[in-house]
PDB file of C-alpha atoms in Angstrom:
ATOM      1  CA  UNK A   1       0.249  26.188 -55.040  1.00 42.00           C
ATOM      2  CA  UNK A   2      -2.369  28.425 -53.495  1.00 42.00           C
ATOM      3  CA  UNK A   3      -2.759  30.516 -56.645  1.00 43.00           C
ATOM      4  CA  UNK A   4      -5.914  29.807 -58.640  1.00 42.00           C
ATOM      5  CA  UNK A   5      -5.045  28.618 -62.135  1.00 46.00           C
ATOM      6  CA  UNK A   6      -7.124  27.549 -65.079  1.00 45.00           C
ATOM      7  CA  UNK A   7      -4.189  26.224 -67.155  1.00 52.00           C
ATOM      8  CA  UNK A   8      -1.913  23.310 -66.226  1.00 54.00           C
ATOM      9  CA  UNK A   9       1.571  24.112 -64.985  1.00 56.00           C
ATOM     10  CA  UNK A  10       4.452  23.842 -67.420  1.00 61.00           C
ATOM     11  CA  UNK A  11       7.117  21.228 -66.691  1.00 66.00           C
ATOM     12  CA  UNK A  12       9.513  23.909 -65.450  1.00 64.00           C
ATOM     13  CA  UNK A  13       6.872  25.497 -63.200  1.00 66.00           C
ATOM     14  CA  UNK A  14       5.953  22.114 -61.774  1.00 62.00           C
ATOM     15  CA  UNK A  15       9.570  21.200 -61.074  1.00 67.00           C
ATOM     16  CA  UNK A  16      10.117  24.580 -59.397  1.00 73.00           C
ATOM     17  CA  UNK A  17       7.055  24.166 -57.168  1.00 71.00           C
ATOM     18  CA  UNK A  18       7.978  20.619 -56.183  1.00 71.00           C
ATOM     19  CA  UNK A  19      11.507  21.782 -55.345  1.00 74.00           C
ATOM     20  CA  UNK A  20      10.434  24.820 -53.309  1.00 77.00           C
ATOM     21  CA  UNK A  21       7.364  23.402 -51.563  1.00 81.00           C
ATOM     22  CA  UNK A  22       8.344  19.781 -50.958  1.00 79.00           C
ATOM     23  CA  UNK A  23      12.015  18.974 -51.589  1.00 82.00           C
ATOM     24  CA  UNK A  24      13.510  22.060 -49.914  1.00 85.00           C
ATOM     25  CA  UNK A  25      11.619  21.823 -46.613  1.00 83.00           C
ATOM     26  CA  UNK A  26      12.034  18.032 -46.513  1.00 85.00           C
ATOM     27  CA  UNK A  27      15.791  18.458 -46.996  1.00 87.00           C
ATOM     28  CA  UNK A  28      15.899  21.023 -44.194  1.00 86.00           C
ATOM     29  CA  UNK A  29      13.978  18.729 -41.841  1.00 87.00           C
ATOM     30  CA  UNK A  30      16.093  15.694 -42.622  1.00 88.00           C
ATOM     31  CA  UNK A  31      19.375  17.597 -42.432  1.00 88.00           C
ATOM     32  CA  UNK A  32      18.481  19.118 -39.080  1.00 88.00           C
ATOM     33  CA  UNK A  33      17.411  15.782 -37.599  1.00 89.00           C
ATOM     34  CA  UNK A  34      20.559  14.042 -38.842  1.00 89.00           C
ATOM     35  CA  UNK A  35      22.735  16.705 -37.194  1.00 88.00           C
ATOM     36  CA  UNK A  36      20.823  16.344 -33.931  1.00 88.00           C
ATOM     37  CA  UNK A  37      21.272  12.568 -34.118  1.00 90.00           C
ATOM     38  CA  UNK A  38      24.939  12.527 -35.111  1.00 90.00           C
ATOM     39  CA  UNK A  39      26.281  15.329 -32.893  1.00 89.00           C
ATOM     40  CA  UNK A  40      25.063  14.664 -29.352  1.00 86.00           C
ATOM     41  CA  UNK A  41      27.280  17.334 -27.779  1.00 88.00           C
ATOM     42  CA  UNK A  42      25.806  20.271 -29.691  1.00 86.00           C
ATOM     43  CA  UNK A  43      25.375  23.428 -27.688  1.00 90.00           C
ATOM     44  CA  UNK A  44      21.875  24.168 -26.485  1.00 91.00           C
ATOM     45  CA  UNK A  45      21.766  27.171 -28.811  1.00 92.00           C
ATOM     46  CA  UNK A  46      22.649  25.041 -31.849  1.00 89.00           C
ATOM     47  CA  UNK A  47      20.192  22.309 -30.844  1.00 89.00           C
ATOM     48  CA  UNK A  48      17.414  24.888 -30.589  1.00 92.00           C
ATOM     49  CA  UNK A  49      18.386  26.365 -33.943  1.00 91.00           C
ATOM     50  CA  UNK A  50      18.218  22.995 -35.718  1.00 89.00           C
ATOM     51  CA  UNK A  51      14.944  22.135 -33.987  1.00 90.00           C
ATOM     52  CA  UNK A  52      13.439  25.422 -35.135  1.00 91.00           C
ATOM     53  CA  UNK A  53      14.637  24.731 -38.692  1.00 90.00           C
ATOM     54  CA  UNK A  54      13.027  21.279 -38.641  1.00 89.00           C
ATOM     55  CA  UNK A  55       9.759  22.641 -37.264  1.00 90.00           C
ATOM     56  CA  UNK A  56       9.621  25.380 -39.901  1.00 90.00           C
ATOM     57  CA  UNK A  57      10.193  22.750 -42.572  1.00 86.00           C
ATOM     58  CA  UNK A  58       7.366  20.632 -41.140  1.00 88.00           C
ATOM     59  CA  UNK A  59       5.042  23.638 -41.196  1.00 87.00           C
ATOM     60  CA  UNK A  60       5.877  24.309 -44.858  1.00 85.00           C
ATOM     61  CA  UNK A  61       5.286  20.664 -45.735  1.00 83.00           C
ATOM     62  CA  UNK A  62       1.955  20.628 -43.886  1.00 83.00           C
ATOM     63  CA  UNK A  63       0.782  23.665 -45.835  1.00 82.00           C
ATOM     64  CA  UNK A  64       1.989  22.264 -49.159  1.00 79.00           C
ATOM     65  CA  UNK A  65       0.295  18.914 -48.520  1.00 76.00           C
ATOM     66  CA  UNK A  66      -2.951  20.653 -47.532  1.00 72.00           C
ATOM     67  CA  UNK A  67      -2.943  22.720 -50.721  1.00 74.00           C
ATOM     68  CA  UNK A  68      -2.139  19.626 -52.784  1.00 69.00           C
ATOM     69  CA  UNK A  69      -4.992  17.707 -51.161  1.00 62.00           C
ATOM     70  CA  UNK A  70      -7.365  20.613 -51.803  1.00 58.00           C
ATOM     71  CA  UNK A  71      -6.281  20.733 -55.447  1.00 60.00           C
ATOM     72  CA  UNK A  72      -6.756  16.982 -55.885  1.00 53.00           C
ATOM     73  CA  UNK A  73     -10.191  17.152 -54.250  1.00 47.00           C
ATOM     74  CA  UNK A  74     -11.209  20.106 -56.437  1.00 53.00           C
ATOM     75  CA  UNK A  75     -10.019  18.303 -59.570  1.00 50.00           C
ATOM     76  CA  UNK A  76     -11.898  15.137 -58.637  1.00 48.00           C
ATOM     77  CA  UNK A  77     -14.991  17.144 -57.760  1.00 49.00           C
ATOM     78  CA  UNK A  78     -14.846  18.873 -61.141  1.00 51.00           C
ATOM     79  CA  UNK A  79     -14.513  15.542 -62.959  1.00 47.00           C
ATOM     80  CA  UNK A  80     -17.576  14.238 -61.116  1.00 50.00           C
ATOM     81  CA  UNK A  81     -19.445  17.423 -61.920  1.00 48.00           C
ATOM     82  CA  UNK A  82     -18.611  17.214 -65.620  1.00 50.00           C
ATOM     83  CA  UNK A  83     -19.434  13.509 -65.894  1.00 47.00           C
ATOM     84  CA  UNK A  84     -22.566  13.438 -63.743  1.00 51.00           C
ATOM     85  CA  UNK A  85     -24.983  14.566 -66.433  1.00 60.00           C
ATOM     86  CA  UNK A  86     -26.333  17.238 -64.063  1.00 70.00           C
ATOM     87  CA  UNK A  87     -26.206  20.832 -65.313  1.00 77.00           C
ATOM     88  CA  UNK A  88     -23.122  22.532 -63.757  1.00 78.00           C
ATOM     89  CA  UNK A  89     -25.066  25.275 -61.981  1.00 83.00           C
ATOM     90  CA  UNK A  90     -27.507  22.733 -60.521  1.00 85.00           C
ATOM     91  CA  UNK A  91     -24.653  20.449 -59.500  1.00 86.00           C
ATOM     92  CA  UNK A  92     -23.017  23.239 -57.498  1.00 86.00           C
ATOM     93  CA  UNK A  93     -26.302  24.175 -55.793  1.00 90.00           C
ATOM     94  CA  UNK A  94     -27.168  20.600 -54.844  1.00 91.00           C
ATOM     95  CA  UNK A  95     -23.656  19.564 -53.809  1.00 91.00           C
ATOM     96  CA  UNK A  96     -23.449  22.598 -51.509  1.00 92.00           C
ATOM     97  CA  UNK A  97     -26.400  21.139 -49.583  1.00 94.00           C
ATOM     98  CA  UNK A  98     -24.575  17.885 -48.798  1.00 94.00           C
ATOM     99  CA  UNK A  99     -22.003  17.875 -45.983  1.00 92.00           C
ATOM    100  CA  UNK A 100     -19.929  14.994 -44.678  1.00 90.00           C
ATOM    101  CA  UNK A 101     -19.185  15.133 -40.956  1.00 88.00           C
ATOM    102  CA  UNK A 102     -16.345  12.616 -41.043  1.00 84.00           C
ATOM    103  CA  UNK A 103     -15.611  12.569 -37.314  1.00 84.00           C
ATOM    104  CA  UNK A 104     -19.230  11.626 -36.602  1.00 87.00           C
ATOM    105  CA  UNK A 105     -19.708   9.415 -39.693  1.00 91.00           C
ATOM    106  CA  UNK A 106     -22.728  11.550 -40.581  1.00 94.00           C
ATOM    107  CA  UNK A 107     -23.864  12.894 -43.930  1.00 95.00           C
ATOM    108  CA  UNK A 108     -26.033  15.972 -43.481  1.00 96.00           C
ATOM    109  CA  UNK A 109     -28.465  16.720 -46.300  1.00 96.00           C
ATOM    110  CA  UNK A 110     -30.124  20.121 -46.399  1.00 97.00           C
ATOM    111  CA  UNK A 111     -33.540  20.094 -48.087  1.00 96.00           C
ATOM    112  CA  UNK A 112     -34.602  23.265 -46.269  1.00 95.00           C
ATOM    113  CA  UNK A 113     -36.540  25.789 -48.370  1.00 95.00           C
ATOM    114  CA  UNK A 114     -35.999  23.499 -51.356  1.00 95.00           C
ATOM    115  CA  UNK A 115     -38.669  22.702 -53.931  1.00 94.00           C
ATOM    116  CA  UNK A 116     -38.753  19.299 -55.620  1.00 95.00           C
ATOM    117  CA  UNK A 117     -41.013  20.236 -58.506  1.00 93.00           C
ATOM    118  CA  UNK A 118     -40.130  17.352 -60.832  1.00 92.00           C
ATOM    119  CA  UNK A 119     -38.721  13.830 -60.827  1.00 91.00           C
ATOM    120  CA  UNK A 120     -35.710  15.161 -62.761  1.00 90.00           C
ATOM    121  CA  UNK A 121     -34.723  17.425 -59.870  1.00 93.00           C
ATOM    122  CA  UNK A 122     -35.137  14.514 -57.458  1.00 93.00           C
ATOM    123  CA  UNK A 123     -32.971  12.220 -59.554  1.00 92.00           C
ATOM    124  CA  UNK A 124     -30.291  14.857 -60.132  1.00 91.00           C
ATOM    125  CA  UNK A 125     -30.058  15.596 -56.406  1.00 94.00           C
ATOM    126  CA  UNK A 126     -29.942  11.952 -55.384  1.00 94.00           C
ATOM    127  CA  UNK A 127     -27.417  11.105 -58.120  1.00 91.00           C
ATOM    128  CA  UNK A 128     -25.018  13.527 -56.440  1.00 90.00           C
ATOM    129  CA  UNK A 129     -25.791  12.109 -52.982  1.00 92.00           C
ATOM    130  CA  UNK A 130     -25.091   8.576 -54.162  1.00 91.00           C
ATOM    131  CA  UNK A 131     -21.903   9.589 -55.997  1.00 88.00           C
ATOM    132  CA  UNK A 132     -20.517  11.157 -52.831  1.00 87.00           C
ATOM    133  CA  UNK A 133     -21.421   8.131 -50.725  1.00 90.00           C
ATOM    134  CA  UNK A 134     -19.966   5.619 -53.173  1.00 87.00           C
ATOM    135  CA  UNK A 135     -16.746   7.620 -53.384  1.00 85.00           C
ATOM    136  CA  UNK A 136     -16.364   7.288 -49.603  1.00 86.00           C
ATOM    137  CA  UNK A 137     -16.558   3.500 -49.744  1.00 86.00           C
ATOM    138  CA  UNK A 138     -18.632   3.003 -46.601  1.00 90.00           C
ATOM    139  CA  UNK A 139     -22.068   3.539 -45.060  1.00 93.00           C
ATOM    140  CA  UNK A 140     -23.163   6.637 -43.117  1.00 95.00           C
ATOM    141  CA  UNK A 141     -25.671   7.958 -40.637  1.00 96.00           C
ATOM    142  CA  UNK A 142     -27.951  10.537 -42.252  1.00 96.00           C
ATOM    143  CA  UNK A 143     -29.222  13.802 -40.825  1.00 96.00           C
ATOM    144  CA  UNK A 144     -31.839  15.379 -43.098  1.00 96.00           C
ATOM    145  CA  UNK A 145     -33.233  18.903 -42.790  1.00 96.00           C
ATOM    146  CA  UNK A 146     -36.789  19.126 -44.157  1.00 95.00           C
ATOM    147  CA  UNK A 147     -37.512  22.637 -42.868  1.00 94.00           C
ATOM    148  CA  UNK A 148     -39.908  24.342 -45.311  1.00 93.00           C
ATOM    149  CA  UNK A 149     -39.198  21.723 -47.985  1.00 94.00           C
ATOM    150  CA  UNK A 150     -41.906  21.142 -50.597  1.00 94.00           C
ATOM    151  CA  UNK A 151     -42.339  18.059 -52.776  1.00 94.00           C
ATOM    152  CA  UNK A 152     -44.775  18.384 -55.649  1.00 94.00           C
ATOM    153  CA  UNK A 153     -47.079  15.458 -56.507  1.00 91.00           C
ATOM    154  CA  UNK A 154     -45.233  14.757 -59.758  1.00 89.00           C
ATOM    155  CA  UNK A 155     -41.999  14.341 -57.782  1.00 92.00           C
ATOM    156  CA  UNK A 156     -43.297  12.131 -54.973  1.00 93.00           C
ATOM    157  CA  UNK A 157     -42.790   8.736 -56.602  1.00 91.00           C
ATOM    158  CA  UNK A 158     -39.181   9.473 -57.547  1.00 92.00           C
ATOM    159  CA  UNK A 159     -38.507  11.055 -54.148  1.00 94.00           C
ATOM    160  CA  UNK A 160     -39.859   8.048 -52.236  1.00 93.00           C
ATOM    161  CA  UNK A 161     -38.008   5.591 -54.475  1.00 93.00           C
ATOM    162  CA  UNK A 162     -34.612   7.333 -54.335  1.00 92.00           C
ATOM    163  CA  UNK A 163     -34.857   8.037 -50.618  1.00 93.00           C
ATOM    164  CA  UNK A 164     -35.643   4.387 -49.871  1.00 92.00           C
ATOM    165  CA  UNK A 165     -32.775   3.249 -52.102  1.00 92.00           C
ATOM    166  CA  UNK A 166     -30.281   5.429 -50.235  1.00 94.00           C
ATOM    167  CA  UNK A 167     -31.547   4.193 -46.864  1.00 93.00           C
ATOM    168  CA  UNK A 168     -31.400   0.517 -47.852  1.00 93.00           C
ATOM    169  CA  UNK A 169     -28.015   0.649 -49.560  1.00 94.00           C
ATOM    170  CA  UNK A 170     -26.057   3.243 -47.600  1.00 94.00           C
ATOM    171  CA  UNK A 171     -27.688   4.153 -44.285  1.00 94.00           C
ATOM    172  CA  UNK A 172     -26.634   3.093 -40.796  1.00 94.00           C
ATOM    173  CA  UNK A 173     -29.523   5.171 -39.466  1.00 93.00           C
ATOM    174  CA  UNK A 174     -31.498   8.180 -40.669  1.00 94.00           C
ATOM    175  CA  UNK A 175     -33.018  11.010 -38.634  1.00 95.00           C
ATOM    176  CA  UNK A 176     -35.103  13.818 -40.078  1.00 95.00           C
ATOM    177  CA  UNK A 177     -35.961  17.191 -38.633  1.00 96.00           C
ATOM    178  CA  UNK A 178     -37.982  20.260 -39.540  1.00 94.00           C
ATOM    179  CA  UNK A 179     -37.502  23.434 -37.556  1.00 91.00           C
ATOM    180  CA  UNK A 180     -40.653  25.550 -37.218  1.00 85.00           C
ATOM    181  CA  UNK A 181     -40.725  29.024 -38.676  1.00 75.00           C
ATOM    182  CA  UNK A 182     -40.377  31.935 -36.233  1.00 70.00           C
ATOM    183  CA  UNK A 183     -43.592  32.148 -34.201  1.00 63.00           C
ATOM    184  CA  UNK A 184     -44.764  28.737 -35.403  1.00 60.00           C
ATOM    185  CA  UNK A 185     -45.051  25.722 -33.137  1.00 57.00           C
ATOM    186  CA  UNK A 186     -45.338  22.096 -34.149  1.00 49.00           C
ATOM    187  CA  UNK A 187     -48.607  20.716 -32.889  1.00 43.00           C
ATOM    188  CA  UNK A 188     -50.673  17.615 -33.473  1.00 39.00           C
ATOM    189  CA  UNK A 189     -53.823  19.731 -33.653  1.00 37.00           C
ATOM    190  CA  UNK A 190     -52.355  21.820 -36.450  1.00 35.00           C
ATOM    191  CA  UNK A 191     -51.722  18.686 -38.474  1.00 34.00           C
ATOM    192  CA  UNK A 192     -47.967  19.250 -38.560  1.00 40.00           C
ATOM    193  CA  UNK A 193     -47.052  16.634 -35.961  1.00 39.00           C
ATOM    194  CA  UNK A 194     -44.879  13.750 -37.155  1.00 48.00           C
ATOM    195  CA  UNK A 195     -43.409  11.414 -34.519  1.00 54.00           C
ATOM    196  CA  UNK A 196     -40.448  10.691 -36.797  1.00 74.00           C
ATOM    197  CA  UNK A 197     -39.722  14.339 -37.551  1.00 89.00           C
ATOM    198  CA  UNK A 198     -37.746  16.152 -34.865  1.00 94.00           C
ATOM    199  CA  UNK A 199     -38.379  19.878 -34.300  1.00 93.00           C
ATOM    200  CA  UNK A 200     -34.698  20.863 -34.121  1.00 93.00           C
ATOM    201  CA  UNK A 201     -31.307  19.872 -35.457  1.00 94.00           C
ATOM    202  CA  UNK A 202     -29.939  19.376 -31.953  1.00 94.00           C
ATOM    203  CA  UNK A 203     -32.660  16.895 -31.016  1.00 94.00           C
ATOM    204  CA  UNK A 204     -32.101  15.046 -34.283  1.00 94.00           C
ATOM    205  CA  UNK A 205     -28.357  14.860 -33.622  1.00 93.00           C
ATOM    206  CA  UNK A 206     -29.033  13.557 -30.114  1.00 93.00           C
ATOM    207  CA  UNK A 207     -31.169  10.796 -31.581  1.00 93.00           C
ATOM    208  CA  UNK A 208     -28.387   9.871 -33.996  1.00 92.00           C
ATOM    209  CA  UNK A 209     -25.933   9.680 -31.108  1.00 91.00           C
ATOM    210  CA  UNK A 210     -28.334   7.308 -29.330  1.00 92.00           C
ATOM    211  CA  UNK A 211     -28.452   5.132 -32.444  1.00 91.00           C
ATOM    212  CA  UNK A 212     -24.667   5.076 -32.687  1.00 88.00           C
ATOM    213  CA  UNK A 213     -24.287   4.253 -28.990  1.00 88.00           C
ATOM    214  CA  UNK A 214     -26.766   1.386 -29.293  1.00 87.00           C
ATOM    215  CA  UNK A 215     -24.879   0.013 -32.305  1.00 80.00           C
ATOM    216  CA  UNK A 216     -21.497   0.334 -30.596  1.00 73.00           C
ATOM    217  CA  UNK A 217     -22.867  -1.332 -27.481  1.00 63.00           C
TER     218      UNK A 217
END
């Protein structure tokens, strides 16, 4: 199942893969466990042998399930890509900037060194963000990297509108940050100070953890 394919498997190939990657290891696991259950006076050597067989079968099943899950995710991702209306190359670039940190219930959006030069780019990017959120079925905390991001005047209205929509509909809390360039310091005198814009990812994450703790409390 790990081989990259562009054509669907034939019926025979599919049956062979199911047999070798799911049925065979499952049969080995079940058979070994039934022997361990039904023959309590097995020698220690035989018990260890059947346990090892069961564990090897579990490992094969884990790998097969992982590869199946990856294939299903890739197929679903491709369907979204093809039906989104966003050009395929743009879809890949934008989607690569969106990460879901499931354990922390955080979506991290990377706008760093990105140029929003038109409302179309804004809408394409946010369409992908919203598709990913809606597919998850729940709200998220957002961590947004604005380092060296530029938003042209003709894109501002769309950017403000789509950003507000995401926050209202999907956000449990949003924190933004912009890391200074090497040798550059954020300073109020320089006009770059923003009390809502943290100077590092770590500080932004700490603020999100505070928000989550306050909500949980």
